[in-house]
Amino acid sequence: MIKRTPMVAGNWKMNGSRSLVESFVNTLNDRPFNGLDVVVCPPVGYLSFFVAECFSVGGQDISDQDNGAHTGDISGEILTELGASYVIVGHSERRENHGESNELVAKKALKALDNNLIPIICVGESLKVREDNKVNEFVGKQLAAVFDTLSSEQLSRCIIAYEPIWAIGTGKTASPEQAQEVHAFIRQTLADNDKSLAEKTRVLYGGSVKPDNASQLFAQPDIDGGLIGGASLKTEDFIAICQAAI
Ligand code: 13P
């Protein structure tokens, strides 16, 4: 059994300020987390401030194109030059607000890998899908598009994040059992492609993770850490969540 290094990634979304970056960096620099990968995905303009302090950072989106007339988009090459090592792809807010399809998300994951960025590929269902008992079918389709596009070797460089839409920013966390059930399904789907992939791939949980529910979620066998939204903007909460992951 391969031991997967736990990971906590903070997704600041379109939030933050220069002063928050400074207080965040100063506070976290005093608390090194051995045995845990900590990553911050701030708005892209703040990346360099984190990189200057030797933080691991990621983008929140990447274009599936290399360059050209794509106003407002950001390329893998630029993210890499800014010092990013990771990039979130297929976040439900991108899927919803920008109409990103499963196929486009898969292309973005490929573009990230081409630029030596580790994609954090987000999947997750709406409340309606859950109520209709179609979670595995829905998440399975999201994953299938990625499996159709990436080779096993490429998949082995990816991270998956399960983020049920109904739990994002709502305060309604999936119960540890609900989350574990979908994580186990994701791991089985990985195993169906390649057994060693399933053992190696980190699957993060995201959706209203807070200091008081993080330990129970992270204790589940198939949950390898978290993708944290709101609580990653509160430095002490983020630190408590990181502690819960070790
Ligand atoms: P919240 O932690 O605010 O629910 O957000 C989760 C998320 O979307 C992280 O990508």
mmCIF file of N, CA and C in Angstrom, residues 153-220:
data_model
loop_
_atom_site.group_PDB
_atom_site.id
_atom_site.type_symbol
_atom_site.label_atom_id
_atom_site.label_comp_id
_atom_site.label_asym_id
_atom_site.label_seq_id
_atom_site.Cartn_x
_atom_site.Cartn_y
_atom_site.Cartn_z
ATOM 1 N N GLU A 153 0.016 7.596 -17.604
ATOM 2 C CA GLU A 153 1.174 8.338 -17.077
ATOM 3 C C GLU A 153 0.764 9.779 -16.754
ATOM 4 N N GLN A 154 -0.027 10.380 -17.628
ATOM 5 C CA GLN A 154 -0.463 11.765 -17.381
ATOM 6 C C GLN A 154 -1.407 11.823 -16.175
ATOM 7 N N LEU A 155 -2.286 10.834 -16.087
ATOM 8 C CA LEU A 155 -3.213 10.801 -14.944
ATOM 9 C C LEU A 155 -2.463 10.663 -13.624
ATOM 10 N N SER A 156 -1.317 9.977 -13.674
ATOM 11 C CA SER A 156 -0.566 9.762 -12.430
ATOM 12 C C SER A 156 0.019 11.072 -11.893
ATOM 13 N N ARG A 157 -0.025 12.126 -12.713
ATOM 14 C CA ARG A 157 0.478 13.434 -12.248
ATOM 15 C C ARG A 157 -0.662 14.370 -11.822
ATOM 16 N N CYS A 158 -1.881 13.843 -11.769
ATOM 17 C CA CYS A 158 -3.042 14.693 -11.452
ATOM 18 C C CYS A 158 -3.514 14.488 -10.013
ATOM 19 N N ILE A 159 -4.243 15.471 -9.537
ATOM 20 C CA ILE A 159 -4.945 15.364 -8.258
ATOM 21 C C ILE A 159 -6.431 15.536 -8.579
ATOM 22 N N ILE A 160 -7.268 14.768 -7.899
ATOM 23 C CA ILE A 160 -8.717 14.906 -8.095
ATOM 24 C C ILE A 160 -9.295 15.578 -6.848
ATOM 25 N N ALA A 161 -10.246 16.463 -7.044
ATOM 26 C CA ALA A 161 -10.959 17.039 -5.891
ATOM 27 C C ALA A 161 -12.444 16.778 -6.061
ATOM 28 N N TYR A 162 -13.028 16.134 -5.044
ATOM 29 C CA TYR A 162 -14.484 15.935 -5.046
ATOM 30 C C TYR A 162 -15.113 17.089 -4.284
ATOM 31 N N GLU A 163 -15.891 17.896 -5.012
ATOM 32 C CA GLU A 163 -16.534 19.055 -4.393
ATOM 33 C C GLU A 163 -18.030 19.040 -4.735
ATOM 34 N N PRO A 164 -18.855 18.463 -3.861
ATOM 35 C CA PRO A 164 -20.296 18.501 -4.141
ATOM 36 C C PRO A 164 -20.777 19.952 -4.153
ATOM 37 N N ILE A 165 -21.475 20.337 -5.218
ATOM 38 C CA ILE A 165 -21.842 21.747 -5.398
ATOM 39 C C ILE A 165 -22.698 22.239 -4.230
ATOM 40 N N TRP A 166 -23.558 21.367 -3.734
ATOM 41 C CA TRP A 166 -24.468 21.750 -2.648
ATOM 42 C C TRP A 166 -23.735 22.011 -1.330
ATOM 43 N N ALA A 167 -22.462 21.641 -1.269
ATOM 44 C CA ALA A 167 -21.700 21.854 -0.030
ATOM 45 C C ALA A 167 -20.765 23.056 -0.138
ATOM 46 N N ILE A 168 -20.657 23.637 -1.343
ATOM 47 C CA ILE A 168 -19.679 24.721 -1.532
ATOM 48 C C ILE A 168 -20.254 26.036 -1.040
ATOM 49 N N GLY A 169 -19.598 26.594 -0.037
ATOM 50 C CA GLY A 169 -19.974 27.907 0.470
ATOM 51 C C GLY A 169 -21.336 27.942 1.148
ATOM 52 N N THR A 170 -21.894 26.787 1.439
ATOM 53 C CA THR A 170 -23.242 26.739 2.007
ATOM 54 C C THR A 170 -23.231 26.437 3.498
ATOM 55 N N GLY A 171 -22.087 25.978 4.010
ATOM 56 C CA GLY A 171 -22.032 25.540 5.401
ATOM 57 C C GLY A 171 -22.574 24.123 5.574
ATOM 58 N N LYS A 172 -23.098 23.531 4.472
ATOM 59 C CA LYS A 172 -23.619 22.150 4.538
ATOM 60 C C LYS A 172 -22.539 21.195 4.057
ATOM 61 N N THR A 173 -21.701 20.731 4.950
ATOM 62 C CA THR A 173 -20.643 19.804 4.534
ATOM 63 C C THR A 173 -21.245 18.436 4.254
ATOM 64 N N ALA A 174 -20.643 17.722 3.317
ATOM 65 C CA ALA A 174 -21.012 16.314 3.178
ATOM 66 C C ALA A 174 -20.602 15.626 4.478
ATOM 67 N N SER A 175 -21.386 14.673 4.933
ATOM 68 C CA SER A 175 -20.967 13.932 6.127
ATOM 69 C C SER A 175 -19.729 13.131 5.733
ATOM 70 N N PRO A 176 -18.903 12.759 6.710
ATOM 71 C CA PRO A 176 -17.721 11.953 6.367
ATOM 72 C C PRO A 176 -18.107 10.709 5.573
ATOM 73 N N GLU A 177 -19.246 10.103 5.915
ATOM 74 C CA GLU A 177 -19.682 8.870 5.210
ATOM 75 C C GLU A 177 -20.074 9.190 3.764
ATOM 76 N N GLN A 178 -20.824 10.294 3.583
ATOM 77 C CA GLN A 178 -21.223 10.670 2.211
ATOM 78 C C GLN A 178 -19.992 10.950 1.359
ATOM 79 N N ALA A 179 -19.045 11.691 1.933
ATOM 80 C CA ALA A 179 -17.839 12.039 1.180
ATOM 81 C C ALA A 179 -17.036 10.779 0.869
ATOM 82 N N GLN A 180 -16.853 9.923 1.889
ATOM 83 C CA GLN A 180 -16.064 8.699 1.695
ATOM 84 C C GLN A 180 -16.666 7.822 0.597
ATOM 85 N N GLU A 181 -17.994 7.766 0.553
ATOM 86 C CA GLU A 181 -18.659 6.923 -0.445
ATOM 87 C C GLU A 181 -18.262 7.369 -1.862
ATOM 88 N N VAL A 182 -18.275 8.679 -2.094
ATOM 89 C CA VAL A 182 -17.938 9.156 -3.450
ATOM 90 C C VAL A 182 -16.425 9.037 -3.683
ATOM 91 N N HIS A 183 -15.631 9.300 -2.659
ATOM 92 C CA HIS A 183 -14.174 9.148 -2.821
ATOM 93 C C HIS A 183 -13.819 7.695 -3.171
ATOM 94 N N ALA A 184 -14.510 6.751 -2.514
ATOM 95 C CA ALA A 184 -14.245 5.331 -2.809
ATOM 96 C C ALA A 184 -14.637 5.027 -4.256
ATOM 97 N N PHE A 185 -15.728 5.628 -4.704
ATOM 98 C CA PHE A 185 -16.154 5.434 -6.102
ATOM 99 C C PHE A 185 -15.086 5.999 -7.054
ATOM 100 N N ILE A 186 -14.573 7.190 -6.731
ATOM 101 C CA ILE A 186 -13.545 7.806 -7.580
ATOM 102 C C ILE A 186 -12.303 6.907 -7.617
ATOM 103 N N ARG A 187 -11.929 6.382 -6.444
ATOM 104 C CA ARG A 187 -10.731 5.529 -6.407
ATOM 105 C C ARG A 187 -10.967 4.231 -7.191
ATOM 106 N N GLN A 188 -12.166 3.704 -7.093
ATOM 107 C CA GLN A 188 -12.468 2.485 -7.849
ATOM 108 C C GLN A 188 -12.418 2.774 -9.360
ATOM 109 N N THR A 189 -12.915 3.956 -9.741
ATOM 110 C CA THR A 189 -12.896 4.330 -11.160
ATOM 111 C C THR A 189 -11.446 4.463 -11.638
ATOM 112 N N LEU A 190 -10.590 5.015 -10.786
ATOM 113 C CA LEU A 190 -9.164 5.098 -11.130
ATOM 114 C C LEU A 190 -8.589 3.687 -11.261
ATOM 115 N N ALA A 191 -8.954 2.810 -10.316
ATOM 116 C CA ALA A 191 -8.434 1.429 -10.319
ATOM 117 C C ALA A 191 -8.873 0.679 -11.562
ATOM 118 N N ASP A 192 -10.080 0.973 -12.031
ATOM 119 C CA ASP A 192 -10.571 0.299 -13.233
ATOM 120 C C ASP A 192 -9.678 0.628 -14.433
ATOM 121 N N ASN A 193 -9.054 1.819 -14.384
ATOM 122 C CA ASN A 193 -8.120 2.203 -15.441
ATOM 123 C C ASN A 193 -6.740 1.629 -15.191
ATOM 124 N N ASP A 194 -6.316 1.669 -13.949
ATOM 125 C CA ASP A 194 -4.946 1.276 -13.616
ATOM 126 C C ASP A 194 -4.846 1.203 -12.087
ATOM 127 N N LYS A 195 -4.566 0.003 -11.578
ATOM 128 C CA LYS A 195 -4.595 -0.202 -10.128
ATOM 129 C C LYS A 195 -3.606 0.706 -9.390
ATOM 130 N N SER A 196 -2.401 0.849 -9.957
ATOM 131 C CA SER A 196 -1.384 1.642 -9.239
ATOM 132 C C SER A 196 -1.778 3.117 -9.211
ATOM 133 N N LEU A 197 -2.535 3.520 -10.225
ATOM 134 C CA LEU A 197 -3.021 4.912 -10.273
ATOM 135 C C LEU A 197 -3.929 5.190 -9.076
ATOM 136 N N ALA A 198 -4.783 4.221 -8.782
ATOM 137 C CA ALA A 198 -5.731 4.383 -7.682
ATOM 138 C C ALA A 198 -4.986 4.516 -6.351
ATOM 139 N N GLU A 199 -3.898 3.776 -6.206
ATOM 140 C CA GLU A 199 -3.156 3.824 -4.941
ATOM 141 C C GLU A 199 -2.400 5.138 -4.785
ATOM 142 N N LYS A 200 -1.923 5.673 -5.926
ATOM 143 C CA LYS A 200 -1.064 6.858 -5.869
ATOM 144 C C LYS A 200 -1.836 8.184 -5.847
ATOM 145 N N THR A 201 -2.997 8.201 -6.500
ATOM 146 C CA THR A 201 -3.656 9.493 -6.752
ATOM 147 C C THR A 201 -4.305 10.066 -5.499
ATOM 148 N N ARG A 202 -4.014 11.336 -5.267
ATOM 149 C CA ARG A 202 -4.647 11.974 -4.120
ATOM 150 C C ARG A 202 -6.023 12.493 -4.522
ATOM 151 N N VAL A 203 -6.993 12.211 -3.658
ATOM 152 C CA VAL A 203 -8.357 12.682 -3.904
ATOM 153 C C VAL A 203 -8.732 13.579 -2.719
ATOM 154 N N LEU A 204 -8.891 14.861 -3.001
ATOM 155 C CA LEU A 204 -9.182 15.846 -1.959
ATOM 156 C C LEU A 204 -10.691 16.054 -1.851
ATOM 157 N N TYR A 205 -11.144 16.443 -0.668
ATOM 158 C CA TYR A 205 -12.546 16.798 -0.498
ATOM 159 C C TYR A 205 -12.664 18.320 -0.342
ATOM 160 N N GLY A 206 -13.665 18.908 -0.983
ATOM 161 C CA GLY A 206 -13.924 20.343 -0.813
ATOM 162 C C GLY A 206 -15.407 20.602 -0.667
ATOM 163 N N GLY A 207 -15.741 21.554 0.179
ATOM 164 C CA GLY A 207 -17.147 21.913 0.396
ATOM 165 C C GLY A 207 -17.392 22.131 1.872
ATOM 166 N N SER A 208 -17.291 23.416 2.282
ATOM 167 C CA SER A 208 -17.543 23.802 3.676
ATOM 168 C C SER A 208 -16.675 23.045 4.682
ATOM 169 N N VAL A 209 -15.412 22.806 4.312
ATOM 170 C CA VAL A 209 -14.476 22.238 5.301
ATOM 171 C C VAL A 209 -14.109 23.345 6.282
ATOM 172 N N LYS A 210 -14.239 23.039 7.563
ATOM 173 C CA LYS A 210 -13.954 23.999 8.630
ATOM 174 C C LYS A 210 -13.097 23.294 9.681
ATOM 175 N N PRO A 211 -12.513 24.076 10.607
ATOM 176 C CA PRO A 211 -11.688 23.420 11.630
ATOM 177 C C PRO A 211 -12.456 22.348 12.400
ATOM 178 N N ASP A 212 -13.758 22.546 12.595
ATOM 179 C CA ASP A 212 -14.470 21.575 13.441
ATOM 180 C C ASP A 212 -14.956 20.325 12.696
ATOM 181 N N ASN A 213 -14.847 20.285 11.381
ATOM 182 C CA ASN A 213 -15.246 19.042 10.706
ATOM 183 C C ASN A 213 -14.096 18.398 9.926
ATOM 184 N N ALA A 214 -12.944 19.088 9.874
ATOM 185 C CA ALA A 214 -11.845 18.624 9.025
ATOM 186 C C ALA A 214 -11.303 17.254 9.474
ATOM 187 N N SER A 215 -11.100 17.069 10.775
ATOM 188 C CA SER A 215 -10.469 15.812 11.235
ATOM 189 C C SER A 215 -11.283 14.597 10.835
ATOM 190 N N GLN A 216 -12.587 14.690 11.008
ATOM 191 C CA GLN A 216 -13.448 13.528 10.690
ATOM 192 C C GLN A 216 -13.438 13.228 9.202
ATOM 193 N N LEU A 217 -13.431 14.293 8.400
ATOM 194 C CA LEU A 217 -13.394 14.083 6.947
ATOM 195 C C LEU A 217 -12.057 13.455 6.549
ATOM 196 N N PHE A 218 -10.959 14.028 7.057
ATOM 197 C CA PHE A 218 -9.632 13.571 6.649
ATOM 198 C C PHE A 218 -9.309 12.179 7.204
ATOM 199 N N ALA A 219 -10.074 11.737 8.209
ATOM 200 C CA ALA A 219 -9.829 10.393 8.773
ATOM 201 C C ALA A 219 -10.367 9.292 7.851
ATOM 202 N N GLN A 220 -11.153 9.665 6.852
ATOM 203 C CA GLN A 220 -11.723 8.648 5.953
ATOM 204 C C GLN A 220 -10.612 8.064 5.074
#
